[in-house]
Amino acid sequence: MKKDLISMEDLTVDEIKDYLRLAHSVEDLPADERYRLLQGKIMAAMFFEPSTRTRLSFESAMHRLGGGVIGFAEKSATSVSKGESFTDTIYTVENYCDIMVIRHPGEGTARLAARVSSIPVINAGDGSNQHPTQTLLDLFTIEKDLGKISGIKVAFVGDLKYSRTVHSLIRALMKFDVTEFILVAPESLRLPKYFMMTDEPNKYHFYETNHLEEAISKCDILYMTRIQRERFPDLLEYEKVKDSYLLTAAMLEEARPHLRVLHPLPRVNEIAYDVDKTKYAGYFPQARNGVIMREAILLKHLGVKI
Ligand code: CP
């Protein structure tokens, strides 16, 4: 078992399936049994970047398993703001807890923390790089909603350049033999080509378009993303693309009956509120699945079997 969870690139398909199996088992456990599993353990939630879902679902997961939580929700509340280095922070906090969950704007910071830490480190998002716990809960959601992952057709919409959730998920889906992708993005936010590189170039098909309407009737999962203002080096570029796509209920008339609209959230004007009432809306159950998957992740990395 790997000590840390840093990138989906580090995991084999069998290792990913283990997380999914464990999440299904956690979901089936009565609350009182769950509550005994991590008593006496402490999780540090170290969030150097804003978060609602990832931080609170990890905290909820730890509480549901009977463990304790320490941490911070912004850099300004730590001694990093006084000049302490990131690695000194890790060397310090590892004395106070059993597992660290880290979100940071710097790509590679979770990997650095894992290298210097003697306790497990979970990457809760590092810049535009990876968000593996989001990917695991996305896969769990897809499996629950569609009954399978392999062979499905997935459309990604929005910021495919900077979105760590897309970068993590697309490579994981390729491991599950998902071979057909529709990539909907403005020219300036297209998926970097290296995410499409593989040893089997004839196996995978990436169809790139600017038009959301082209994707809706052709996919099983419509994965919407926010255009992330905070990732743009030049805000004028953000202004040009910020409202590129807005999915409405009327646009879903031609959708496949089993289609699920997913979104890592937060949404900022990509999904109209009238979509929430349709049978296609999967994003709030997806957020709920985050607690279950994060319980599974904590159990696995703290070496607790159920
Ligand atoms: N999906 C996600 O990472 O949401 P938060 O930024 O609210 O944690």
Tab-separated table of C-alpha atoms and ligand atoms in Angstrom:
chain	number	residue	atom	x	y	z
A	1	MET	CA	0.000	0.000	0.000
A	2	LYS	CA	1.336	3.428	-0.926
A	3	LYS	CA	1.889	5.800	2.013
A	4	ASP	CA	0.562	8.854	0.165
A	5	LEU	CA	-2.092	9.799	-2.373
A	6	ILE	CA	-0.558	12.450	-4.605
A	7	SER	CA	-1.468	11.817	-8.257
A	8	MET	CA	-3.745	9.509	-10.244
A	9	GLU	CA	-0.676	8.862	-12.400
A	10	ASP	CA	0.812	6.899	-9.468
A	11	LEU	CA	-2.093	4.423	-9.289
A	12	THR	CA	-2.766	1.262	-11.270
A	13	VAL	CA	-6.309	0.460	-12.301
A	14	ASP	CA	-6.406	-2.290	-9.656
A	15	GLU	CA	-5.375	0.184	-6.967
A	16	ILE	CA	-8.135	2.572	-8.098
A	17	LYS	CA	-10.647	-0.303	-7.985
A	18	ASP	CA	-9.554	-0.998	-4.389
A	19	TYR	CA	-10.543	2.558	-3.385
A	20	LEU	CA	-13.909	2.110	-5.147
A	21	ARG	CA	-14.565	-1.246	-3.423
A	22	LEU	CA	-13.666	0.242	-0.055
A	23	ALA	CA	-16.001	3.212	-0.616
A	24	HIS	CA	-18.888	0.842	-1.408
A	25	SER	CA	-18.122	-1.104	1.808
A	26	VAL	CA	-17.991	2.115	3.859
A	27	GLU	CA	-21.369	3.166	2.461
A	28	ASP	CA	-22.898	-0.123	3.597
A	29	LEU	CA	-21.578	0.143	7.181
A	30	PRO	CA	-23.940	1.259	9.973
A	31	ALA	CA	-23.007	4.666	11.451
A	32	ASP	CA	-22.123	3.241	14.892
A	33	GLU	CA	-19.642	0.774	13.349
A	34	ARG	CA	-18.073	3.497	11.242
A	35	TYR	CA	-17.649	5.683	14.302
A	36	ARG	CA	-15.281	3.196	15.959
A	37	LEU	CA	-12.849	2.885	13.060
A	38	LEU	CA	-10.571	5.908	13.557
A	39	GLN	CA	-10.998	6.715	17.236
A	40	GLY	CA	-7.757	8.152	18.611
A	41	LYS	CA	-6.500	9.234	15.164
A	42	ILE	CA	-6.018	12.876	14.142
A	43	MET	CA	-6.197	14.385	10.658
A	44	ALA	CA	-4.562	17.742	9.854
A	45	ALA	CA	-6.471	19.670	7.171
A	46	MET	CA	-3.882	22.113	5.801
A	47	PHE	CA	-5.570	24.372	3.279
A	48	PHE	CA	-3.367	27.077	1.768
A	49	GLU	CA	-6.129	27.755	-0.825
A	50	PRO	CA	-9.896	28.250	-0.436
A	51	SER	CA	-12.154	25.196	-0.326
A	52	THR	CA	-15.675	24.294	0.722
A	53	ARG	CA	-16.236	20.704	-0.411
A	54	THR	CA	-12.801	19.138	-0.103
A	55	ARG	CA	-11.982	20.502	3.347
A	56	LEU	CA	-15.415	20.072	4.895
A	57	SER	CA	-16.017	16.625	3.397
A	58	PHE	CA	-12.634	15.439	4.693
A	59	GLU	CA	-13.471	16.869	8.115
A	60	SER	CA	-16.930	15.289	7.999
A	61	ALA	CA	-15.399	11.959	6.949
A	62	MET	CA	-12.919	12.029	9.848
A	63	HIS	CA	-15.645	12.920	12.363
A	64	ARG	CA	-17.925	10.157	11.028
A	65	LEU	CA	-15.094	7.671	11.577
A	66	GLY	CA	-14.621	8.834	15.165
A	67	GLY	CA	-11.333	10.659	14.605
A	68	GLY	CA	-10.229	14.189	15.453
A	69	VAL	CA	-9.417	17.115	13.162
A	70	ILE	CA	-6.933	19.984	13.409
A	71	GLY	CA	-5.940	22.425	10.720
A	72	PHE	CA	-6.287	25.756	9.012
A	73	ALA	CA	-8.296	27.109	6.109
A	74	GLU	CA	-5.967	29.804	4.843
A	75	LYS	CA	-2.281	30.573	4.679
A	76	SER	CA	-2.689	33.859	6.567
A	77	ALA	CA	-3.632	31.875	9.689
A	78	THR	CA	-0.279	30.061	9.740
A	79	SER	CA	3.344	30.916	10.480
A	80	VAL	CA	4.051	30.619	6.747
A	81	SER	CA	2.693	34.171	6.644
A	82	LYS	CA	5.561	35.098	9.034
A	83	GLY	CA	8.126	33.564	6.691
A	84	GLU	CA	8.267	29.927	7.848
A	85	SER	CA	9.089	27.543	5.016
A	86	PHE	CA	6.625	24.966	3.685
A	87	THR	CA	8.914	22.078	4.639
A	88	ASP	CA	9.381	23.368	8.210
A	89	THR	CA	5.591	23.505	8.433
A	90	ILE	CA	5.391	19.852	7.385
A	91	TYR	CA	8.171	18.808	9.815
A	92	THR	CA	6.191	20.521	12.576
A	93	VAL	CA	2.628	19.445	11.817
A	94	GLU	CA	3.602	15.774	11.367
A	95	ASN	CA	4.208	15.709	15.136
A	96	TYR	CA	0.598	16.677	15.823
A	97	CYS	CA	-1.381	14.234	13.665
A	98	ASP	CA	-1.532	10.839	11.955
A	99	ILE	CA	-2.353	11.985	8.405
A	100	MET	CA	-2.096	15.297	6.527
A	101	VAL	CA	-4.527	16.543	3.862
A	102	ILE	CA	-2.922	19.410	1.937
A	103	ARG	CA	-4.279	21.900	-0.590
A	104	HIS	CA	-1.796	24.370	-2.024
A	105	PRO	CA	-1.659	26.628	-5.105
A	106	GLY	CA	1.848	25.390	-5.992
A	107	GLU	CA	2.080	22.443	-8.381
A	108	GLY	CA	4.185	19.691	-6.843
A	109	THR	CA	3.820	20.853	-3.226
A	110	ALA	CA	1.892	17.736	-2.160
A	111	ARG	CA	4.649	15.558	-3.650
A	112	LEU	CA	7.256	17.600	-1.764
A	113	ALA	CA	5.301	17.240	1.486
A	114	ALA	CA	5.035	13.475	0.957
A	115	ARG	CA	8.807	13.226	0.435
A	116	VAL	CA	9.687	14.984	3.670
A	117	SER	CA	6.850	13.685	5.848
A	118	SER	CA	6.999	10.469	7.847
A	119	ILE	CA	3.176	10.205	7.928
A	120	PRO	CA	0.695	9.818	5.009
A	121	VAL	CA	0.039	12.891	2.861
A	122	ILE	CA	-3.143	13.258	0.810
A	123	ASN	CA	-3.153	15.767	-2.052
A	124	ALA	CA	-6.324	17.872	-1.829
A	125	GLY	CA	-5.370	19.812	-4.978
A	126	ASP	CA	-2.023	21.308	-6.029
A	127	GLY	CA	-2.413	24.240	-8.392
A	128	SER	CA	-3.502	23.171	-11.882
A	129	ASN	CA	-1.837	19.800	-11.472
A	130	GLN	CA	-3.836	17.058	-9.718
A	131	HIS	CA	-6.872	16.548	-7.488
A	132	PRO	CA	-6.851	12.769	-6.933
A	133	THR	CA	-9.470	12.602	-4.169
A	134	GLN	CA	-11.896	14.467	-6.454
A	135	THR	CA	-11.145	11.967	-9.214
A	136	LEU	CA	-11.791	8.998	-6.943
A	137	LEU	CA	-15.148	10.432	-5.867
A	138	ASP	CA	-15.956	11.217	-9.516
A	139	LEU	CA	-15.233	7.603	-10.504
A	140	PHE	CA	-17.308	6.373	-7.555
A	141	THR	CA	-20.185	8.610	-8.699
A	142	ILE	CA	-19.954	7.444	-12.323
A	143	GLU	CA	-19.893	3.794	-11.242
A	144	LYS	CA	-22.936	4.296	-9.001
A	145	ASP	CA	-24.886	6.292	-11.589
A	146	LEU	CA	-24.096	4.342	-14.775
A	147	GLY	CA	-23.222	0.934	-13.294
A	148	LYS	CA	-19.866	0.940	-15.088
A	149	ILE	CA	-16.907	3.099	-16.058
A	150	SER	CA	-15.274	1.223	-18.950
A	151	GLY	CA	-16.581	2.029	-22.397
A	152	ILE	CA	-18.515	5.163	-21.541
A	153	LYS	CA	-18.244	8.391	-23.545
A	154	VAL	CA	-17.293	11.504	-21.592
A	155	ALA	CA	-17.491	15.176	-22.554
A	156	PHE	CA	-15.416	17.702	-20.619
A	157	VAL	CA	-16.552	21.312	-20.845
A	158	GLY	CA	-14.952	24.624	-19.876
A	159	ASP	CA	-11.467	25.216	-18.535
A	160	LEU	CA	-9.560	22.176	-19.743
A	161	LYS	CA	-6.208	23.957	-19.568
A	162	TYR	CA	-6.023	24.777	-15.875
A	163	SER	CA	-8.579	22.368	-14.365
A	164	ARG	CA	-6.809	19.879	-12.081
A	165	THR	CA	-10.045	17.895	-11.782
A	166	VAL	CA	-10.059	17.344	-15.555
A	167	HIS	CA	-6.359	16.535	-15.655
A	168	SER	CA	-6.720	13.918	-12.922
A	169	LEU	CA	-9.946	12.395	-14.225
A	170	ILE	CA	-9.120	12.113	-17.908
A	171	ARG	CA	-6.001	10.045	-17.277
A	172	ALA	CA	-7.837	7.830	-14.779
A	173	LEU	CA	-10.664	7.210	-17.269
A	174	MET	CA	-8.107	6.201	-19.897
A	175	LYS	CA	-6.862	3.529	-17.461
A	176	PHE	CA	-10.452	2.215	-17.326
A	177	ASP	CA	-10.593	1.865	-21.128
A	178	VAL	CA	-12.676	4.947	-21.668
A	179	THR	CA	-11.539	5.711	-25.202
A	180	GLU	CA	-13.878	8.418	-26.511
A	181	PHE	CA	-13.695	11.968	-25.240
A	182	ILE	CA	-15.358	15.166	-26.401
A	183	LEU	CA	-13.385	18.212	-25.303
A	184	VAL	CA	-15.405	21.442	-25.315
A	185	ALA	CA	-13.328	24.545	-24.625
A	186	PRO	CA	-12.460	27.948	-26.036
A	187	GLU	CA	-9.222	27.891	-28.071
A	188	SER	CA	-7.240	29.438	-25.202
A	189	LEU	CA	-8.414	26.829	-22.664
A	190	ARG	CA	-7.919	23.626	-24.659
A	191	LEU	CA	-6.580	20.510	-22.931
A	192	PRO	CA	-2.749	20.489	-23.085
A	193	LYS	CA	-1.679	17.932	-25.695
A	194	TYR	CA	0.432	15.896	-23.281
A	195	PHE	CA	-2.721	14.675	-21.519
A	196	MET	CA	-3.702	12.977	-24.790
A	197	MET	CA	-0.338	11.276	-25.265
A	198	THR	CA	-0.343	7.516	-24.877
A	199	ASP	CA	1.489	4.404	-26.039
A	200	GLU	CA	-1.701	3.395	-27.881
A	201	PRO	CA	-2.557	6.457	-30.019
A	202	ASN	CA	-5.060	4.519	-32.170
A	203	LYS	CA	-7.073	3.403	-29.145
A	204	TYR	CA	-8.160	6.837	-27.876
A	205	HIS	CA	-10.236	9.429	-29.718
A	206	PHE	CA	-10.305	13.076	-28.651
A	207	TYR	CA	-12.805	15.269	-30.469
A	208	GLU	CA	-12.196	18.966	-29.803
A	209	THR	CA	-14.868	21.606	-30.345
A	210	ASN	CA	-15.861	25.078	-29.170
A	211	HIS	CA	-19.562	24.191	-29.139
A	212	LEU	CA	-21.293	22.691	-26.096
A	213	GLU	CA	-24.398	21.823	-28.157
A	214	GLU	CA	-22.342	19.312	-30.192
A	215	ALA	CA	-21.547	17.239	-27.099
A	216	ILE	CA	-24.847	16.955	-25.248
A	217	SER	CA	-26.551	14.194	-27.250
A	218	LYS	CA	-23.357	12.181	-27.754
A	219	CYS	CA	-22.076	11.512	-24.230
A	220	ASP	CA	-22.910	9.520	-21.081
A	221	ILE	CA	-21.194	11.959	-18.708
A	222	LEU	CA	-21.195	15.706	-19.285
A	223	TYR	CA	-18.457	16.997	-16.972
A	224	MET	CA	-18.816	20.759	-16.601
A	225	THR	CA	-16.066	22.913	-15.098
A	226	ARG	CA	-15.718	26.479	-13.902
A	227	ILE	CA	-13.515	28.941	-15.778
A	228	GLN	CA	-11.103	29.604	-12.900
A	229	ARG	CA	-10.343	33.293	-12.567
A	230	GLU	CA	-7.589	32.608	-10.025
A	231	ARG	CA	-5.505	30.552	-12.497
A	232	PHE	CA	-5.188	33.236	-15.209
A	233	PRO	CA	-1.864	35.128	-15.307
A	234	ASP	CA	-3.665	37.868	-17.326
A	235	LEU	CA	-7.188	38.826	-16.166
A	236	LEU	CA	-7.976	40.331	-19.591
A	237	GLU	CA	-7.729	36.783	-20.969
A	238	TYR	CA	-10.160	35.611	-18.280
A	239	GLU	CA	-12.634	38.350	-19.229
A	240	LYS	CA	-12.615	37.119	-22.840
A	241	VAL	CA	-13.662	33.541	-21.952
A	242	LYS	CA	-15.375	33.724	-18.553
A	243	ASP	CA	-18.943	33.120	-19.760
A	244	SER	CA	-18.176	30.775	-22.636
A	245	TYR	CA	-20.686	28.063	-21.682
A	246	LEU	CA	-23.972	27.967	-19.826
A	247	LEU	CA	-25.851	24.656	-19.742
A	248	THR	CA	-29.635	25.081	-19.423
A	249	ALA	CA	-32.436	22.541	-18.951
A	250	ALA	CA	-33.760	23.283	-22.452
A	251	MET	CA	-30.422	22.237	-23.954
A	252	LEU	CA	-30.801	18.751	-22.424
A	253	GLU	CA	-33.829	17.770	-24.519
A	254	GLU	CA	-31.691	15.668	-26.868
A	255	ALA	CA	-29.638	14.089	-24.071
A	256	ARG	CA	-29.255	10.317	-23.679
A	257	PRO	CA	-31.788	9.137	-21.048
A	258	HIS	CA	-29.086	8.022	-18.607
A	259	LEU	CA	-26.857	11.108	-19.039
A	260	ARG	CA	-25.381	12.549	-15.866
A	261	VAL	CA	-24.218	16.138	-15.623
A	262	LEU	CA	-21.313	16.264	-13.172
A	263	HIS	CA	-19.334	19.247	-11.891
A	264	PRO	CA	-16.634	19.311	-9.186
A	265	LEU	CA	-18.194	22.614	-8.023
A	266	PRO	CA	-18.225	25.468	-7.211
A	267	ARG	CA	-20.231	26.520	-10.260
A	268	VAL	CA	-20.087	30.101	-11.440
A	269	ASN	CA	-22.543	30.537	-14.285
A	270	GLU	CA	-21.845	27.262	-16.174
A	271	ILE	CA	-24.978	25.370	-15.127
A	272	ALA	CA	-28.293	27.199	-14.935
A	273	TYR	CA	-30.335	26.563	-11.804
A	274	ASP	CA	-33.144	25.014	-13.883
A	275	VAL	CA	-30.839	22.036	-14.593
A	276	ASP	CA	-30.896	21.169	-10.859
A	277	LYS	CA	-34.476	19.905	-11.118
A	278	THR	CA	-33.830	17.628	-14.100
A	279	LYS	CA	-33.071	13.914	-13.800
A	280	TYR	CA	-29.651	14.613	-15.324
A	281	ALA	CA	-28.273	16.704	-12.467
A	282	GLY	CA	-25.649	14.630	-10.645
A	283	TYR	CA	-23.444	17.267	-9.044
A	284	PHE	CA	-24.910	17.475	-5.535
A	285	PRO	CA	-25.030	13.667	-5.091
A	286	GLN	CA	-21.435	13.805	-6.422
A	287	ALA	CA	-20.528	16.177	-3.560
A	288	ARG	CA	-22.259	13.805	-1.100
A	289	ASN	CA	-20.216	10.896	-2.463
A	290	GLY	CA	-17.145	12.924	-1.548
A	291	VAL	CA	-17.628	12.181	2.132
A	292	ILE	CA	-17.884	8.427	1.526
A	293	MET	CA	-14.862	8.291	-0.742
A	294	ARG	CA	-12.829	10.409	1.680
A	295	GLU	CA	-13.751	8.047	4.515
A	296	ALA	CA	-12.395	5.229	2.346
A	297	ILE	CA	-9.206	7.207	1.606
A	298	LEU	CA	-8.588	7.946	5.306
A	299	LEU	CA	-9.144	4.311	6.268
A	300	LYS	CA	-6.876	3.031	3.534
A	301	HIS	CA	-3.995	5.394	4.256
A	302	LEU	CA	-4.269	4.876	8.008
A	303	GLY	CA	-4.112	1.123	7.436
A	304	VAL	CA	-7.536	0.300	8.909
A	305	LYS	CA	-9.327	-2.646	7.310
A	306	ILE	CA	-13.093	-3.198	7.391
B	1	CP	N1	-14.416	20.280	-5.883
B	1	CP	C1	-13.651	21.037	-5.067
B	1	CP	O1	-12.437	20.853	-4.974
B	1	CP	O2	-14.346	21.985	-4.377
B	1	CP	P1	-13.725	22.953	-3.266
B	1	CP	O3	-12.763	23.875	-3.989
B	1	CP	O4	-14.889	23.671	-2.667
B	1	CP	O5	-12.985	22.094	-2.290
